[in-house]
Each structure stands twice: as structure tokens, then as C-alpha cells.
CSV table of C-alpha atoms and ligand atoms in Angstrom, one decimal:
chain,number,residue,atom,x,y,z
A,552,UNK,CA,227.2,206.8,211.7
A,553,UNK,CA,226.1,206.4,208.1
A,554,UNK,CA,225.2,202.7,206.5
A,555,UNK,CA,224.6,202.1,203.1
A,556,UNK,CA,221.7,199.9,202.2
A,557,UNK,CA,221.2,197.9,198.9
A,558,UNK,CA,217.2,197.8,198.7
A,559,UNK,CA,216.1,195.1,196.4
A,560,UNK,CA,212.0,194.6,196.6
A,561,UNK,CA,211.7,191.9,194.1
A,562,UNK,CA,208.3,190.8,193.0
A,563,UNK,CA,205.1,190.9,194.3
A,564,UNK,CA,204.5,191.7,197.8
A,565,UNK,CA,208.5,192.0,197.9
A,566,UNK,CA,207.6,195.5,197.0
A,567,UNK,CA,205.0,196.5,199.8
A,568,UNK,CA,206.9,194.6,202.7
A,569,UNK,CA,209.9,196.3,201.7
A,570,UNK,CA,208.2,199.5,201.7
A,571,UNK,CA,206.9,198.7,205.2
A,572,UNK,CA,210.5,197.7,206.4
A,573,UNK,CA,212.0,201.0,205.1
A,574,UNK,CA,209.5,203.0,207.1
A,575,UNK,CA,210.6,201.3,210.2
A,576,UNK,CA,214.3,201.6,209.3
A,577,UNK,CA,213.7,205.2,208.6
A,578,UNK,CA,212.1,205.5,212.2
A,579,UNK,CA,214.8,203.6,214.0
A,580,UNK,CA,217.5,205.7,212.0
A,581,UNK,CA,216.0,209.1,213.1
A,582,UNK,CA,215.8,208.0,216.9
A,583,UNK,CA,219.3,206.7,217.1
A,584,UNK,CA,220.6,209.7,214.9
A,585,UNK,CA,222.3,207.5,211.9
A,586,UNK,CA,222.1,208.1,208.6
A,587,UNK,CA,220.8,205.6,206.0
A,588,UNK,CA,221.1,205.7,202.2
A,589,UNK,CA,219.2,203.6,200.4
A,590,UNK,CA,220.1,202.2,196.8
A,591,UNK,CA,217.2,200.5,195.2
A,592,UNK,CA,217.8,197.9,192.3
A,593,UNK,CA,215.7,195.3,190.4
A,594,UNK,CA,215.9,191.5,191.1
A,595,UNK,CA,214.0,188.6,190.1
A,596,UNK,CA,210.9,188.6,187.8
A,597,UNK,CA,210.8,192.4,187.5
A,598,UNK,CA,214.8,192.4,186.5
A,599,UNK,CA,214.1,189.8,184.0
A,600,UNK,CA,210.9,192.0,182.4
A,601,UNK,CA,213.1,194.8,181.9
A,602,UNK,CA,216.9,193.3,181.4
A,603,UNK,CA,216.3,189.8,180.1
A,604,UNK,CA,218.0,188.4,183.3
A,605,UNK,CA,217.0,188.1,186.9
A,606,UNK,CA,220.4,189.2,188.2
A,607,UNK,CA,222.2,192.3,186.4
A,608,UNK,CA,225.9,193.4,187.4
A,609,UNK,CA,224.6,196.7,188.4
A,610,UNK,CA,222.3,195.0,191.3
A,611,UNK,CA,225.2,192.7,192.1
A,612,UNK,CA,227.7,195.8,192.2
A,613,UNK,CA,225.0,197.9,194.5
A,614,UNK,CA,225.4,194.9,196.9
A,615,UNK,CA,229.3,195.0,197.0
A,616,UNK,CA,229.0,198.5,197.7
A,617,UNK,CA,226.5,198.1,200.5
A,618,UNK,CA,226.6,197.8,204.2
A,619,UNK,CA,223.7,195.4,204.1
A,620,UNK,CA,221.3,194.3,201.4
A,621,UNK,CA,217.5,194.3,202.2
A,622,UNK,CA,215.8,191.9,199.8
A,623,UNK,CA,211.7,191.5,199.6
A,624,UNK,CA,210.7,188.6,197.6
A,625,UNK,CA,211.5,187.0,194.1
A,626,UNK,CA,209.4,184.6,191.8
A,627,UNK,CA,205.7,184.2,190.6
A,628,UNK,CA,203.9,181.9,187.9
A,629,UNK,CA,204.7,184.6,185.2
A,630,UNK,CA,208.1,183.5,185.3
A,631,UNK,CA,207.9,179.6,186.4
A,632,UNK,CA,208.2,178.4,182.8
A,633,UNK,CA,211.8,180.2,182.0
A,634,UNK,CA,214.7,177.8,182.1
A,635,UNK,CA,216.6,177.5,185.3
A,636,UNK,CA,219.0,180.2,184.9
A,637,UNK,CA,216.5,182.8,184.1
A,638,UNK,CA,214.3,182.1,187.1
A,639,UNK,CA,213.9,184.6,189.9
A,640,UNK,CA,215.0,182.0,192.4
A,641,UNK,CA,218.4,181.8,190.4
A,642,UNK,CA,218.9,185.5,191.2
A,643,UNK,CA,218.9,184.8,194.8
A,644,UNK,CA,221.1,181.7,194.6
A,645,UNK,CA,223.8,183.8,192.3
A,646,UNK,CA,223.6,186.7,194.9
A,647,UNK,CA,224.1,184.3,197.8
A,648,UNK,CA,227.1,182.8,196.1
A,649,UNK,CA,228.7,185.9,194.7
A,650,UNK,CA,228.6,187.9,198.3
A,651,UNK,CA,229.9,184.9,200.0
A,652,UNK,CA,226.7,184.5,202.4
A,653,UNK,CA,227.3,181.1,203.8
A,654,UNK,CA,225.4,181.6,207.0
A,655,UNK,CA,221.7,181.8,206.8
A,656,UNK,CA,220.0,182.3,210.4
A,657,UNK,CA,216.4,182.0,211.1
A,658,UNK,CA,215.0,182.4,214.1
A,659,UNK,CA,212.4,180.1,215.5
A,660,UNK,CA,210.3,181.6,218.6
A,661,UNK,CA,207.0,182.3,219.6
A,662,UNK,CA,205.4,185.5,219.8
A,663,UNK,CA,203.1,185.1,222.9
A,664,UNK,CA,200.2,186.8,221.2
A,665,UNK,CA,200.1,184.3,218.2
A,666,UNK,CA,200.8,181.2,220.1
A,667,UNK,CA,196.9,179.8,219.6
A,668,UNK,CA,197.3,180.5,215.9
A,669,UNK,CA,200.1,177.6,215.4
A,670,UNK,CA,198.9,174.0,214.6
A,671,UNK,CA,200.7,173.0,217.3
A,672,UNK,CA,199.8,172.5,221.1
A,673,UNK,CA,200.3,175.8,223.2
A,674,UNK,CA,202.1,173.3,225.9
A,675,UNK,CA,204.7,171.9,223.7
A,676,UNK,CA,205.4,175.6,221.9
A,677,UNK,CA,205.7,177.4,225.3
A,678,UNK,CA,208.8,178.8,225.6
A,679,UNK,CA,210.6,177.6,222.2
A,680,UNK,CA,213.3,180.0,220.9
A,681,UNK,CA,215.8,178.7,218.9
A,682,UNK,CA,217.7,179.3,215.5
A,683,UNK,CA,218.4,177.3,212.5
A,684,UNK,CA,221.9,177.9,211.2
A,685,UNK,CA,221.7,176.9,207.7
A,686,UNK,CA,224.9,176.2,205.5
A,687,UNK,CA,224.0,178.3,202.3
A,688,UNK,CA,226.8,178.4,199.5
A,689,UNK,CA,227.7,174.7,199.4
A,690,UNK,CA,226.4,171.1,199.7
A,691,UNK,CA,223.9,169.6,196.9
A,692,UNK,CA,222.7,173.4,196.0
A,693,UNK,CA,225.9,174.1,194.3
A,694,UNK,CA,227.9,170.7,193.9
A,695,UNK,CA,229.3,169.3,190.7
A,696,UNK,CA,228.7,167.4,188.6
A,697,UNK,CA,225.1,168.3,188.1
A,698,UNK,CA,222.6,167.7,185.1
A,699,UNK,CA,220.1,165.5,183.4
A,700,UNK,CA,219.6,163.9,180.5
A,701,UNK,CA,216.8,161.5,179.0
A,702,UNK,CA,218.0,158.5,181.0
A,703,UNK,CA,219.2,160.2,184.3
A,704,UNK,CA,219.2,163.1,186.5
A,705,UNK,CA,222.0,164.0,189.2
A,706,UNK,CA,223.4,166.2,191.8
A,707,UNK,CA,226.3,166.0,194.0
A,708,UNK,CA,226.3,166.3,197.7
A,709,UNK,CA,229.9,167.9,198.2
A,710,UNK,CA,231.4,169.9,201.4
A,711,UNK,CA,235.1,171.0,201.6
A,712,UNK,CA,236.7,171.3,205.0
A,713,UNK,CA,236.7,175.0,205.1
A,714,UNK,CA,233.0,175.1,204.1
A,715,UNK,CA,232.0,173.0,207.2
A,716,UNK,CA,234.3,174.3,209.5
A,717,UNK,CA,233.3,178.3,208.9
A,718,UNK,CA,229.8,177.3,209.5
A,719,UNK,CA,230.1,175.3,212.4
A,720,UNK,CA,232.2,177.8,213.9
A,721,UNK,CA,229.7,180.6,213.5
A,722,UNK,CA,227.0,177.8,214.7
A,723,UNK,CA,229.0,177.9,218.0
A,724,UNK,CA,229.8,181.0,218.4
A,725,UNK,CA,225.8,182.1,218.3
A,726,UNK,CA,225.3,178.9,220.8
A,727,UNK,CA,227.8,180.5,223.2
A,728,UNK,CA,226.2,183.7,223.4
A,729,UNK,CA,222.6,182.1,223.6
A,730,UNK,CA,221.7,178.8,225.6
A,731,UNK,CA,224.8,176.9,224.8
A,732,UNK,CA,223.5,174.1,222.6
A,733,UNK,CA,224.6,172.9,219.5
A,734,UNK,CA,222.5,170.2,217.5
A,735,UNK,CA,224.3,169.3,214.3
A,736,UNK,CA,222.0,167.6,211.6
A,737,UNK,CA,223.5,165.1,209.4
A,738,UNK,CA,222.6,161.5,207.6
A,739,UNK,CA,225.9,160.3,208.7
A,740,UNK,CA,224.6,156.4,208.9
A,741,UNK,CA,223.8,156.8,205.3
A,742,UNK,CA,226.2,159.4,203.6
A,743,UNK,CA,230.0,159.9,203.7
A,744,UNK,CA,229.8,163.5,203.3
A,745,UNK,CA,227.5,163.6,206.7
A,746,UNK,CA,230.2,161.5,208.1
A,747,UNK,CA,232.9,164.2,207.2
A,748,UNK,CA,230.5,167.0,208.3
A,749,UNK,CA,230.2,165.5,211.5
A,750,UNK,CA,233.8,164.9,212.1
A,751,UNK,CA,234.8,168.4,211.7
A,752,UNK,CA,231.7,169.8,213.9
A,753,UNK,CA,233.4,167.8,216.6
A,754,UNK,CA,236.8,169.2,215.9
A,755,UNK,CA,235.6,172.7,216.1
A,756,UNK,CA,233.6,172.0,219.4
A,757,UNK,CA,236.8,171.5,221.0
A,758,UNK,CA,237.3,175.0,220.8
A,759,UNK,CA,233.9,175.9,222.6
A,760,UNK,CA,234.0,173.5,225.7
A,761,UNK,CA,231.3,175.2,227.4
A,762,UNK,CA,228.7,174.6,224.6
A,763,UNK,CA,226.9,171.3,224.4
A,764,UNK,CA,227.0,169.4,221.2
A,765,UNK,CA,224.5,166.9,220.3
A,766,UNK,CA,224.7,165.0,216.7
A,767,UNK,CA,221.2,164.4,215.3
A,768,UNK,CA,220.1,162.4,212.1
A,769,UNK,CA,218.0,164.6,209.7
A,770,UNK,CA,215.0,162.8,209.8
A,771,UNK,CA,215.0,162.3,213.8
A,772,UNK,CA,215.9,166.3,213.7
A,773,UNK,CA,212.4,167.1,211.4
A,774,UNK,CA,210.5,164.9,214.1
A,775,UNK,CA,211.8,166.5,217.2
A,776,UNK,CA,211.3,170.2,216.0
A,777,UNK,CA,207.7,169.4,216.1
A,778,UNK,CA,207.9,166.9,218.9
A,779,UNK,CA,209.5,168.8,221.6
A,780,UNK,CA,211.1,172.3,220.2
A,781,UNK,CA,212.0,173.7,223.6
A,782,UNK,CA,215.1,171.5,223.4
A,783,UNK,CA,217.0,173.3,220.5
A,784,UNK,CA,218.9,176.3,221.0
A,785,UNK,CA,221.4,176.3,217.7
A,786,UNK,CA,220.4,174.1,214.8
A,787,UNK,CA,223.1,173.5,212.7
A,788,UNK,CA,222.7,171.9,209.3
A,789,UNK,CA,223.6,171.8,205.5
A,790,UNK,CA,222.1,173.6,202.7
A,791,UNK,CA,219.4,171.0,201.9
A,792,UNK,CA,218.6,169.9,205.3
A,793,UNK,CA,218.5,173.3,206.3
A,794,UNK,CA,215.9,174.3,203.4
A,795,UNK,CA,213.5,171.9,204.9
A,796,UNK,CA,214.2,171.8,208.5
A,797,UNK,CA,213.7,175.9,208.4
A,798,UNK,CA,210.3,175.2,206.7
A,799,UNK,CA,209.2,173.0,209.8
A,800,UNK,CA,210.8,175.4,212.2
A,801,UNK,CA,208.7,178.2,210.4
A,802,UNK,CA,205.4,176.5,211.3
A,803,UNK,CA,206.1,177.3,215.1
A,804,UNK,CA,205.4,180.6,214.5
A,805,UNK,CA,202.1,179.9,213.2
A,806,UNK,CA,202.7,181.9,210.0
A,807,UNK,CA,205.2,182.0,207.2
A,808,UNK,CA,204.3,185.9,207.1
A,809,UNK,CA,206.1,186.2,210.6
A,810,UNK,CA,209.7,184.5,209.7
A,811,UNK,CA,212.6,186.7,209.2
A,812,UNK,CA,215.8,185.6,207.9
A,813,UNK,CA,219.6,186.7,207.9
A,814,UNK,CA,222.1,185.4,205.4
A,815,UNK,CA,225.7,186.7,206.5
A,816,UNK,CA,229.4,185.9,205.4
A,817,UNK,CA,232.6,187.3,206.2
A,818,UNK,CA,232.1,190.5,204.2
A,819,UNK,CA,228.3,191.0,203.4
A,820,UNK,CA,225.0,190.4,204.8
A,821,UNK,CA,221.4,190.2,203.4
A,822,UNK,CA,218.1,190.4,205.4
A,823,UNK,CA,214.8,189.0,204.1
A,824,UNK,CA,211.5,187.7,205.0
A,825,UNK,CA,211.4,184.1,204.8
A,826,UNK,CA,208.1,184.2,202.9
A,827,UNK,CA,208.0,184.0,199.2
A,828,UNK,CA,206.5,187.1,196.7
A,829,UNK,CA,202.6,185.8,197.1
A,830,UNK,CA,201.3,187.0,193.7
A,831,UNK,CA,197.8,186.5,194.6
A,832,UNK,CA,197.7,189.3,197.2
A,833,UNK,CA,200.5,191.5,195.5
A,834,UNK,CA,199.4,194.8,195.5
A,835,UNK,CA,196.3,194.7,197.5
A,836,UNK,CA,197.3,195.9,201.1
A,837,UNK,CA,196.9,192.6,202.6
A,838,UNK,CA,200.6,191.4,202.9
A,839,UNK,CA,201.7,191.0,206.4
A,840,UNK,CA,204.9,193.2,207.1
A,841,UNK,CA,206.2,191.6,210.0
A,842,UNK,CA,208.5,189.2,208.5
A,843,UNK,CA,210.1,192.2,206.9
A,844,UNK,CA,210.3,194.7,209.9
A,845,UNK,CA,211.7,191.6,211.9
A,846,UNK,CA,214.3,191.6,209.3
A,847,UNK,CA,215.2,195.0,209.6
A,848,UNK,CA,215.6,194.3,213.4
A,849,UNK,CA,218.2,191.3,212.3
A,850,UNK,CA,220.0,193.8,210.1
A,851,UNK,CA,220.3,196.4,212.9
A,852,UNK,CA,221.4,193.7,215.5
A,853,UNK,CA,224.1,192.0,213.1
A,854,UNK,CA,225.5,194.6,210.6
A,855,UNK,CA,225.1,197.5,212.7
A,856,UNK,CA,225.6,196.3,216.0
A,857,UNK,CA,222.5,198.5,216.9
A,858,UNK,CA,221.1,195.7,219.5
A,859,UNK,CA,219.1,198.4,221.3
A,860,UNK,CA,217.3,199.2,218.0
A,861,UNK,CA,216.5,195.5,217.2
A,862,UNK,CA,215.2,194.6,220.5
A,863,UNK,CA,212.8,197.9,220.5
A,864,UNK,CA,211.7,196.7,217.1
A,865,UNK,CA,211.0,193.5,218.1
A,866,UNK,CA,208.9,194.9,221.4
A,867,UNK,CA,206.9,197.3,219.0
A,868,UNK,CA,206.1,193.9,216.9
A,869,UNK,CA,204.9,192.2,220.1
A,870,UNK,CA,202.8,195.3,221.3
A,871,UNK,CA,201.2,195.6,217.7
A,872,UNK,CA,200.0,192.0,218.3
A,873,UNK,CA,199.2,192.1,221.7
A,874,UNK,CA,196.9,194.9,221.0
A,875,UNK,CA,195.0,192.7,218.6
A,876,UNK,CA,196.2,194.4,215.2
A,877,UNK,CA,196.3,191.5,212.6
A,878,UNK,CA,196.7,191.0,208.8
A,879,UNK,CA,194.8,188.2,207.2
A,880,UNK,CA,197.4,185.5,207.3
A,881,UNK,CA,197.3,185.7,211.3
A,882,UNK,CA,193.9,186.6,211.8
A,883,UNK,CA,191.8,185.0,214.5
A,884,UNK,CA,188.4,186.2,216.0
A,885,UNK,CA,188.2,189.4,218.3
A,886,UNK,CA,191.2,190.8,216.5
A,887,UNK,CA,191.3,193.8,214.4
A,888,UNK,CA,192.0,193.1,210.5
A,889,UNK,CA,194.4,195.6,209.5
A,890,UNK,CA,196.1,196.3,206.1
A,891,UNK,CA,200.1,196.2,205.4
A,892,UNK,CA,200.1,200.2,205.8
A,893,UNK,CA,198.2,200.5,208.9
A,894,UNK,CA,200.1,197.4,210.5
A,895,UNK,CA,203.4,199.4,209.8
A,896,UNK,CA,202.0,202.6,211.1
A,897,UNK,CA,201.2,200.7,214.3
A,898,UNK,CA,204.6,199.3,214.6
A,899,UNK,CA,206.6,202.6,214.1
A,900,UNK,CA,204.0,204.0,216.7
A,901,UNK,CA,204.8,201.6,219.3
A,902,UNK,CA,208.2,201.7,218.0
A,903,UNK,CA,208.7,205.6,219.1
A,904,UNK,CA,206.3,205.2,222.2
A,905,UNK,CA,209.0,202.0,223.6
A,906,UNK,CA,211.8,204.5,222.7
A,907,UNK,CA,210.7,207.4,224.2
A,908,UNK,CA,209.4,205.4,227.5
A,909,UNK,CA,213.0,203.7,227.6
A,910,UNK,CA,215.0,207.1,227.1
A,911,UNK,CA,212.4,208.6,230.0
A,912,UNK,CA,213.4,205.6,232.2
A,913,UNK,CA,217.2,206.3,231.9
A,914,UNK,CA,216.4,209.9,232.1
A,915,UNK,CA,214.7,209.2,235.7
A,916,UNK,CA,217.1,207.1,237.3
B,1300,IPM,C1,214.4,179.3,200.7
B,1300,IPM,C2,214.2,179.0,199.3
B,1300,IPM,C3,215.1,179.1,198.4
B,1300,IPM,C4,215.8,177.8,199.1
B,1300,IPM,C5,214.4,178.8,196.8
B,1300,IPM,C6,213.6,180.2,196.5
B,1300,IPM,C7,216.0,178.8,195.9
B,1300,IPM,O1,213.2,177.9,199.4
B,1300,IPM,O2,215.4,180.2,200.8
B,1300,IPM,O3,214.6,178.7,201.7
B,1300,IPM,O4,215.7,176.7,198.5
B,1300,IPM,O5,217.0,178.0,199.5
B,1301,MG,MG1,213.3,177.3,201.5
């Protein structure tokens, strides 16, 4: 097999964590005998500096030509004062829309070795494993009219039937392959758009009778995520609510540096760590590469149907953590502080070990 990956390292630590993820991808490709073809392009501030725009047609075209897009991170203080449409973040929004990436998936699961580094209690966290399924190309992020003048500012929260239906379907589909529970988040007690959302989610639910559906107001959902996160399996949300709730859910793992994400549509898919470009530590070898590496695992899983590869990458991450290797953001006493590059080498080393162990296991059976 041969897969084309559009590689968009972006700004700040996006560069070094992408390099780390690519190292792991190459190791995986070799072990499974697949060919990966990388097409590296600029995005965000680094694109603005060269082309006066954070997203060029050339970069979008590379994504259209790809089997999967891998993005590092965008943004930084250098570009903060630019007008809205030229900010690095605008590139991300335009890319999501252009590629039709309507479903954003962020897993909230706890790595055993890190359970003590979360601000939440171990008893609360134990066994937590859910995903936030966030609608990504609609809602108030893109609704018209929008704008502001001297007297007022406004945005519009709007959803079409089709937009809600397809994200709801995706949530039920994921749930039916997981623990068969969907919690749909809305604010139906106040917002008409939420009542509309709720009605459609219930309609779609009829096609998935083996999945349990709960409606939850967004304020309550925020509270429940920190109060009793074990109750969730798939948390289905609109764009803005999902932006907020996925950050809350992110804290379950203890560090933003651990969180991967996938954004998928009917044709394209993009994988990126949830963390930002962290300009303060950029280029110093301090960044945690695990979120990027875990995003690569999601890519193998969802885009290339290489579930086994994804599983072994995750096991290699677990083993790296279990053996006490930590970048600064997840460091705790008694552990060994390592650089981005060292951490990546451990993951690739363990990946190869586990791959060989499993191959031997099959052989001896
Ligand atoms: C995210 C980010 C983005 C969003 C920003 C950078 C536009 O917060 O991916 O969650 O709000 O979607
Ligand atoms: Mg966000």
C-alpha cells in the first residue's frame, strides 16, 4: 500500500512534534511494509511570513491530493495583532471548512502512568475512557450574519438538518463500536437551535436502538466531566460547546501535551495534537511529542485502517511512560527528564520491540 500524507508542521513546537510523529510513522510504515509519501507545506504564521497569507492554495491543494493531513500547530505572539482573516488560526478554520472536516474527535482517556499528574482524584479518574465528538464546520463559528461595529457585535448560531444529522450519525456509529452510550450536549432550555439539534439527534437515534442516548445541558455536562467522567462514552456536541468541553475533558489526561485529535469528513481527514505552538519552548527540545505521536496512531486507525499499528503505537507510548521517561510538562519526582528527541526514540524503540514480540507470539502459536 501507498499513502500520501500532507505534512503541515506550522509554527513553534509544531515543527519538532511533527518531526517526532514522522519518525514514528516511518517506523510503522517499515514494519507493516507500506509506503508513505510526504508532501510538506507551510501553514499559519510561517506561511504568512513567506506568502502574506496563513493558508495558500498550494497548501490546500496538497491536502486535496492527500490520503491524510498531519498538522503540527499554528500561532504565536508574532502574529497576534494581524486582522482576523490573516491570523494563523484563520488558516485552521479555512482548512476545516475547505476539506469538509465536520467531525472532530478528541479522546479523553487516562494513561495509567500519569494518573497522579492530573489535578483530579485518582478515584474519580480510574477507568475513564470517552471521546468528545465535536461538530467542526458549522454552528456559531461559521454562522452568518456576523460582525461588529461601534455599537454592537454579533454572531449567529445556526445548524442545518443535514449538519446535525451527519455528526449525530457519526457519534452513534462510534458509540456502537465502543460502549454504546451517547450523551448529546445542548442548551435546549434556552436556545431554539439546541432544541432543533436535540430533535434531530433523537430522530437519528431510532436507527441505533442498541445505543443508549442521554440529553445533557452544556452547563451540567461541564460539571459532570470533572465530577464523574466514567459515565461518558461518546460526548456529542456542537462546535462552540465542543471547543469548551474538549478543553475540560483534556485535563483528565493531566496535560495538554498528551492529547491527540482527528478531524474527519466524508472525503478528507486531518490529524493534529490538541496543544498549541508553545512559542516559549519552541526549538529547545522540550516539547512533549506524545500528543502528535498519538495523533499519528489515530491516522493509521481511521484513515489507513491499520488498527494494529495504532494499537502498538499506543502500547509503545504506555511503555515509555511506565518506564518513567517524561518531558518537562508531565515530569514528576523519581522520573527521568528527557528531550523531545529522546522521548521519540524511546517510543520508536518500544514500538519495534512490541511489534517483534507480537510477531513472535503469532509465530510460536
Ligand atoms: C481548537 C482551537 C481552535 C478552535 C482555535 C485555534 C480556532 O481552540 O481546535 O479547539 O476554537 O476550534
Ligand atoms: Mg479549543
